[in-house]
Short mmCIF file of C-alpha atoms and ligand atoms in Angstrom, two decimals:
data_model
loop_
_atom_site.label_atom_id
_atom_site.label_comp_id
_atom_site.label_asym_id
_atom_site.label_seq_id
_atom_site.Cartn_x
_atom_site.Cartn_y
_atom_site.Cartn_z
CA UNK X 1185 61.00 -18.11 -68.29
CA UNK X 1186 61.44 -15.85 -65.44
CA UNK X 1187 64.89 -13.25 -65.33
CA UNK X 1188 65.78 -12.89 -61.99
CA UNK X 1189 67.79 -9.67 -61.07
CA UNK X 1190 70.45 -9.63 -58.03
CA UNK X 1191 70.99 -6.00 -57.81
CA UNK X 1192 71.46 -3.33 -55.10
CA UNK X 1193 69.22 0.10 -56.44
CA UNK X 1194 72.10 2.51 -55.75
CA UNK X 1195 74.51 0.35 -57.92
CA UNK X 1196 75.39 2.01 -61.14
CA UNK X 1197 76.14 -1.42 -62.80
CA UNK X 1198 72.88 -2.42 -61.48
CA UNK X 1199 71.38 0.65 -62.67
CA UNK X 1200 72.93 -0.09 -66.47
CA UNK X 1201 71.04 -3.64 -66.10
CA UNK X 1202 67.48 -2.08 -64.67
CA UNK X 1203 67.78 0.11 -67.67
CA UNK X 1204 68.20 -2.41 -70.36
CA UNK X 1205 65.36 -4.41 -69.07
CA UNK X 1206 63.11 -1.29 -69.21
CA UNK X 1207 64.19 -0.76 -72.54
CA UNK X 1208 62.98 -4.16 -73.71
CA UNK X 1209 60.54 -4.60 -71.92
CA UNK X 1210 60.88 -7.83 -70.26
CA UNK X 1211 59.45 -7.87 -66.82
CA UNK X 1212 61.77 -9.24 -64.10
CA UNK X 1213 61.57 -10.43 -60.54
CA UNK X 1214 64.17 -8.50 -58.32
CA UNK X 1215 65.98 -9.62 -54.98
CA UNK X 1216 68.21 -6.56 -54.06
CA UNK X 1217 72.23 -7.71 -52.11
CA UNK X 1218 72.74 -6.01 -49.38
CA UNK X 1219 76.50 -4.32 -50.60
CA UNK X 1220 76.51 -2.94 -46.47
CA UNK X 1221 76.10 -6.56 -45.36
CA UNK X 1222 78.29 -7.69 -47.87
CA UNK X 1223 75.71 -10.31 -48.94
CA UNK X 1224 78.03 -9.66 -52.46
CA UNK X 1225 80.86 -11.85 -50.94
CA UNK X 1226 78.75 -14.26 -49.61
CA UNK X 1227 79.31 -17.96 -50.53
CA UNK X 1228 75.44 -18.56 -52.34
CA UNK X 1229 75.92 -15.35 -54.14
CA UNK X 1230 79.71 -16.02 -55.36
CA UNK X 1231 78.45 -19.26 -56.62
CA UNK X 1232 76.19 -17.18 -59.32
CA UNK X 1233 78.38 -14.26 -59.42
CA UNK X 1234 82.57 -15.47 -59.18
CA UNK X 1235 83.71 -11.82 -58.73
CA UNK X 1236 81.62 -10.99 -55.80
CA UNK X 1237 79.66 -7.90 -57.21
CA UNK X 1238 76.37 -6.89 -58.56
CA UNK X 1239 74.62 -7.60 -60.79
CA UNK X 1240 73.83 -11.40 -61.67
CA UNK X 1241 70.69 -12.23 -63.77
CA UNK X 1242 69.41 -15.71 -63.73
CA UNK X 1243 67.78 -16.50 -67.04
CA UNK X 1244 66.15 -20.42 -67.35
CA UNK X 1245 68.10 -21.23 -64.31
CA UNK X 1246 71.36 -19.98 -65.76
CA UNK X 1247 73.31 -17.11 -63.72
CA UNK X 1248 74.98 -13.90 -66.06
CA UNK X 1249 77.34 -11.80 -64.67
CA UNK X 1250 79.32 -8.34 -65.37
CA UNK X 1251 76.68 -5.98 -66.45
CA UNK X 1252 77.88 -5.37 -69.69
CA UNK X 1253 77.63 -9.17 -70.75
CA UNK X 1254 74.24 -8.98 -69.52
CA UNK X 1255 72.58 -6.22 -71.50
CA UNK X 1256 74.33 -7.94 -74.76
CA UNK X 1257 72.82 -11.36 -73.62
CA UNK X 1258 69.28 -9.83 -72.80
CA UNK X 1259 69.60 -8.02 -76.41
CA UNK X 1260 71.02 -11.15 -78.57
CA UNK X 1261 68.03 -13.30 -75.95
CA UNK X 1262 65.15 -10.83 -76.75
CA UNK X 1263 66.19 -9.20 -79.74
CA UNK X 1264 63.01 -6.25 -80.25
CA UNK X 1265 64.06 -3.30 -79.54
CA UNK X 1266 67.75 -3.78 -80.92
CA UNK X 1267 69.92 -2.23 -79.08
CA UNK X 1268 72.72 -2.67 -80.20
CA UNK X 1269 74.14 -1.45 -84.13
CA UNK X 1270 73.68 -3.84 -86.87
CA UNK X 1271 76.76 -2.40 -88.92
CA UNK X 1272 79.51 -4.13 -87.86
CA UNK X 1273 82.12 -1.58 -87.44
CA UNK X 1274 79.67 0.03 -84.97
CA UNK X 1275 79.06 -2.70 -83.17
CA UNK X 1276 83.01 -2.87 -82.47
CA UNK X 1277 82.84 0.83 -81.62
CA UNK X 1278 79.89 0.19 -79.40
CA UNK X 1279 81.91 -2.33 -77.55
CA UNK X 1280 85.20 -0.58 -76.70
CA UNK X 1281 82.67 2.48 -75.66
CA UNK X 1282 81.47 0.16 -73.11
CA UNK X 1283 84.92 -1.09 -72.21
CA UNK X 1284 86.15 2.21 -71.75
CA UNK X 1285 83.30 3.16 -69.50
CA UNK X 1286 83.62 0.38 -67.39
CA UNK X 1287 87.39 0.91 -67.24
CA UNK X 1288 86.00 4.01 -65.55
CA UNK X 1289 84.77 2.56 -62.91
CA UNK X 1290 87.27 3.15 -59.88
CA UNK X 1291 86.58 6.68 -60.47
CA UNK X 1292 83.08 6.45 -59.05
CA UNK X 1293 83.88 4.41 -56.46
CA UNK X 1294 86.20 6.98 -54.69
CA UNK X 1295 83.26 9.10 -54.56
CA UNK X 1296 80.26 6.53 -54.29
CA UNK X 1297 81.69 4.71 -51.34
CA UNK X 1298 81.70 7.76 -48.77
CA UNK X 1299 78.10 7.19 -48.62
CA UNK X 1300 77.49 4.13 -47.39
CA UNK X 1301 80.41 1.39 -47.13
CA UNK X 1302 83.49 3.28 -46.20
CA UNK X 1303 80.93 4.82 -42.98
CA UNK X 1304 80.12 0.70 -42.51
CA UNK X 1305 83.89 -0.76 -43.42
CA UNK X 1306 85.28 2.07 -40.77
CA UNK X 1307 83.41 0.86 -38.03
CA UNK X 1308 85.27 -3.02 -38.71
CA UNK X 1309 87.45 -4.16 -36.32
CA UNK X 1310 91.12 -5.29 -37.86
CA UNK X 1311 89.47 -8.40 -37.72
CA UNK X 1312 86.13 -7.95 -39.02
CA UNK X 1313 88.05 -6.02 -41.81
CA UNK X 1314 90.21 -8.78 -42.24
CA UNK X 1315 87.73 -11.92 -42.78
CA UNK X 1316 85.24 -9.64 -45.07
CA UNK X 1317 88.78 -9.03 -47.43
CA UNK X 1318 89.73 -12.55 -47.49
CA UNK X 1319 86.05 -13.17 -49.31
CA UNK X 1320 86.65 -10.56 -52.00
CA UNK X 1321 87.47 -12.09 -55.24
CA UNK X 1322 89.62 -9.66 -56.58
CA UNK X 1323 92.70 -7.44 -55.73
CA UNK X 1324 91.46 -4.33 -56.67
CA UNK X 1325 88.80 -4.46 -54.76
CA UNK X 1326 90.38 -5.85 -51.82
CA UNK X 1327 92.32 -2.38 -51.91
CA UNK X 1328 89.30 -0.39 -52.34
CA UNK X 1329 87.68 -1.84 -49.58
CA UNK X 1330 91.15 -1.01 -47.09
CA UNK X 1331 90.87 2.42 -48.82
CA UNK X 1332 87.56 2.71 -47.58
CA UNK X 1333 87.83 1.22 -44.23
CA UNK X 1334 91.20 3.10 -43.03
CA UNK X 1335 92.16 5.51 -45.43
CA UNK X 1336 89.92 7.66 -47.07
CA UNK X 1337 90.74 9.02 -50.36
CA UNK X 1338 91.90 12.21 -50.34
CA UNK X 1339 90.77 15.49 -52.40
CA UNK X 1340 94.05 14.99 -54.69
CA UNK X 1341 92.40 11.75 -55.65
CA UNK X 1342 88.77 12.98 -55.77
CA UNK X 1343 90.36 15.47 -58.08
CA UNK X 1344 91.91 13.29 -60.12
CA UNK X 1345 88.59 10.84 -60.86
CA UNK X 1346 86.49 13.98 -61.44
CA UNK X 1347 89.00 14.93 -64.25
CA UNK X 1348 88.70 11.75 -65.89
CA UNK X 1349 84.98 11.36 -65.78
CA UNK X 1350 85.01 14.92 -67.61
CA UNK X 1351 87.11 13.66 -69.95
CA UNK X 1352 84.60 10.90 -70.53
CA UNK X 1353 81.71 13.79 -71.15
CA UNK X 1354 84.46 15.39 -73.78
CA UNK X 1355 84.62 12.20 -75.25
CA UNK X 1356 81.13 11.70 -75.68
CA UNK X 1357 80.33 15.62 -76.77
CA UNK X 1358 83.29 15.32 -79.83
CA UNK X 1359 81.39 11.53 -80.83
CA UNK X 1360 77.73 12.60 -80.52
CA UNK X 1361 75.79 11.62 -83.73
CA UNK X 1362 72.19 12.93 -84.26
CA UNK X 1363 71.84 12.53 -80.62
CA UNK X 1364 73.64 9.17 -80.08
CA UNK X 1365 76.84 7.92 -78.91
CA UNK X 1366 77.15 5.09 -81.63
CA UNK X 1367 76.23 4.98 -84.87
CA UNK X 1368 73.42 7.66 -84.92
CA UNK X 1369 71.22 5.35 -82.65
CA UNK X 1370 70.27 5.10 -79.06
CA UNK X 1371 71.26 1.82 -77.53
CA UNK X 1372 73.86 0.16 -75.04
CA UNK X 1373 76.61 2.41 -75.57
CA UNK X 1374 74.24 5.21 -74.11
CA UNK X 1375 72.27 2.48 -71.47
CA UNK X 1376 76.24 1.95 -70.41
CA UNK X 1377 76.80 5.74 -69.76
CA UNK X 1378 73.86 6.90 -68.00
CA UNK X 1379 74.62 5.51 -64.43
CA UNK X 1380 78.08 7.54 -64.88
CA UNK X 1381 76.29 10.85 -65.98
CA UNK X 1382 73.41 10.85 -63.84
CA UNK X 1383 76.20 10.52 -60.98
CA UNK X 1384 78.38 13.34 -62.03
CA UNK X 1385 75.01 15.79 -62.96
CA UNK X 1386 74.09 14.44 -59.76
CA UNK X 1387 77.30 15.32 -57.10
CA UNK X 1388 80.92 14.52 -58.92
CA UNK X 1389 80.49 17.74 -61.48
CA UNK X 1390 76.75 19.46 -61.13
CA UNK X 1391 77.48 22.49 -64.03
CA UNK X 1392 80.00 19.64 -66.06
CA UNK X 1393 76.76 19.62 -68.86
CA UNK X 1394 76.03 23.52 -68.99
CA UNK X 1395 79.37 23.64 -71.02
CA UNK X 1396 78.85 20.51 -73.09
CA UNK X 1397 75.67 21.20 -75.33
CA UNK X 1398 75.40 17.36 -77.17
CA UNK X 1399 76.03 15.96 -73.83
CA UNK X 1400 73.12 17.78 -71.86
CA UNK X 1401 70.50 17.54 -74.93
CA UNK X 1402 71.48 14.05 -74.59
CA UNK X 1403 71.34 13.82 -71.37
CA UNK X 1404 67.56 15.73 -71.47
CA UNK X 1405 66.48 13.07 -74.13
CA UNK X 1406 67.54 10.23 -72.46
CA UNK X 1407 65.72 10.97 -68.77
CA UNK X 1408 62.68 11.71 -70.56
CA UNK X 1409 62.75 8.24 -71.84
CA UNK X 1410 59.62 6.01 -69.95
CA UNK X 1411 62.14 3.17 -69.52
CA UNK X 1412 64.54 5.99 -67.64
CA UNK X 1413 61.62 6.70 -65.02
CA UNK X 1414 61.12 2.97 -64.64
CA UNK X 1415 64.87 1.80 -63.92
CA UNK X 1416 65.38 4.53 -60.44
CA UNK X 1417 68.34 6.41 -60.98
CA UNK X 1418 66.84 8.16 -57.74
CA UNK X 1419 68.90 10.27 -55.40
CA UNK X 1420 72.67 8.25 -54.70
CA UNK X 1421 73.07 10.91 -51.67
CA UNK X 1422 70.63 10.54 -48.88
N1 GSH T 888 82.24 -4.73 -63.98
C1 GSH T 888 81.19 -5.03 -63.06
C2 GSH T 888 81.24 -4.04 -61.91
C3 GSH T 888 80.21 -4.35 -60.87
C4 GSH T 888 80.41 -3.51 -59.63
O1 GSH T 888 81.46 -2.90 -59.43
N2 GSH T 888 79.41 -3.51 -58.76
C5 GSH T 888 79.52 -2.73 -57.53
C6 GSH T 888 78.32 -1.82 -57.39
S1 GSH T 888 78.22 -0.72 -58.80
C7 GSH T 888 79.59 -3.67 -56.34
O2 GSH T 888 78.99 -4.72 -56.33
N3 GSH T 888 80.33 -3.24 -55.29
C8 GSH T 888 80.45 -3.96 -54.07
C9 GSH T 888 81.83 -4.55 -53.86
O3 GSH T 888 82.72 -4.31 -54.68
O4 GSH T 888 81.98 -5.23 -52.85
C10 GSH T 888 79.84 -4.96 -63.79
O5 GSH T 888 79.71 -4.08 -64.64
O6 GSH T 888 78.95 -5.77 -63.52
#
């Protein structure tokens, strides 16, 4: 049956999803969520997705959420290519990767979110503001999205997330195995990271791979991949 993707194409969760599909192969019908409309926080779309963000697959009329769920379900659901390790130890390594990564996230929003919806958020009234918060499921994001609207982060706290997505590429240059993050083998732990890397190569930290050789043959490798040309990581900046 059908996978349906709810995704926005700048959205590097989304991104992490669109890859894993590539990489299996499965073809997919996508409906891309406004994030600028906040058609994310809307009451149809928190019905499939409870924490008001993308992505959401439906799969035989079931919704998934929280990307990283998803690319386990699509490779446990569709199991050729495996993606994921089949020694066991690696498969817990693979998964605190991936929780790591994702703990990550706030980083990139600080810089992501001067593109598009802190411009959109700061031209809310109080009001406006005020009703679009009240729909967002959870606190965190609630604060980004004040951040955005009235209080821009500041180059101290640019600073600050740029340091600790480098420390993420350290990480990942000390672990490489024969050209992997896990276990010697491409697969989700890698499919997890490339949304990050392709934003820091991209604006965050352009020369961050000319210093950290596993990382950039890596990241070379993993671009050339068909399934990498087929997901759009295109341009985040206009
Ligand atoms: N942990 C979630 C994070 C999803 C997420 O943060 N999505 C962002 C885009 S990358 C989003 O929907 N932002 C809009 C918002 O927070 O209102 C996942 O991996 O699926």
């Amino acid at each position: 049956m059908t996978i349906i993707l709810y995704h926005s194409p700048k959205s590097s969760a989304s991104r992490r999803v669109r890859l894993c599909l590539e990489e299996k192969g499965l073809s997919y019908e996508a409906h891309v969520i406004d994030l600028g409309k906040q058609e994310q926080h809307g009451d149809a779309y928190l019905k499939i997705n409870p924490m008001g963000v993308v992505p959401t697959i439906l799969h035989e009329g079931r919704p998934l959420h929280e990307s990283s769920t998803i690319c386990e379900y699509l490779d446990a659901a569709f199991p050729e290519p495996p993606l994921r390790p089949a020694d066991p130890y690696d498969l817990g390594l693979m998964r605190n990767w991936i929780r790591y990564v994702d703990g990550l996230i706030t980083n990139l929003i600080r810089f992501n979110w001067r593109h598009g919806l802190a411009k959109q958020a700061a031209k809310m009234t109080d009001a406006e503001l005020e009703e679009m918060i009240r729909n967002v499921p959870s606190a965190e994001r609630k604060e980004a999205w004040r951040r955005a609207a009235r209080q821009p982060y500041t180059e101290a706290e640019l600073d600050e997330s740029r340091g600790n997505l480098l420390a993420m590429l350290d990480r990942m240059e000390a672990m490489m195995t024969n050209g992997a993050l896990i276990g010697g083998s491409y697969g989700l732990a890698d499919i997890a990271t490339a949304p990050f890397v392709r934003r820091i190569e991209e604006e965050i930290a352009p020369d961050a791979l000319s210093s950290r050789p596993k990382c950039a043959e890596w990241w070379e490798a993993l671009t050339a991949r068909p399934a990498y040309g087929r997901a759009d990581f295109g341009p985040f900046v206009d």
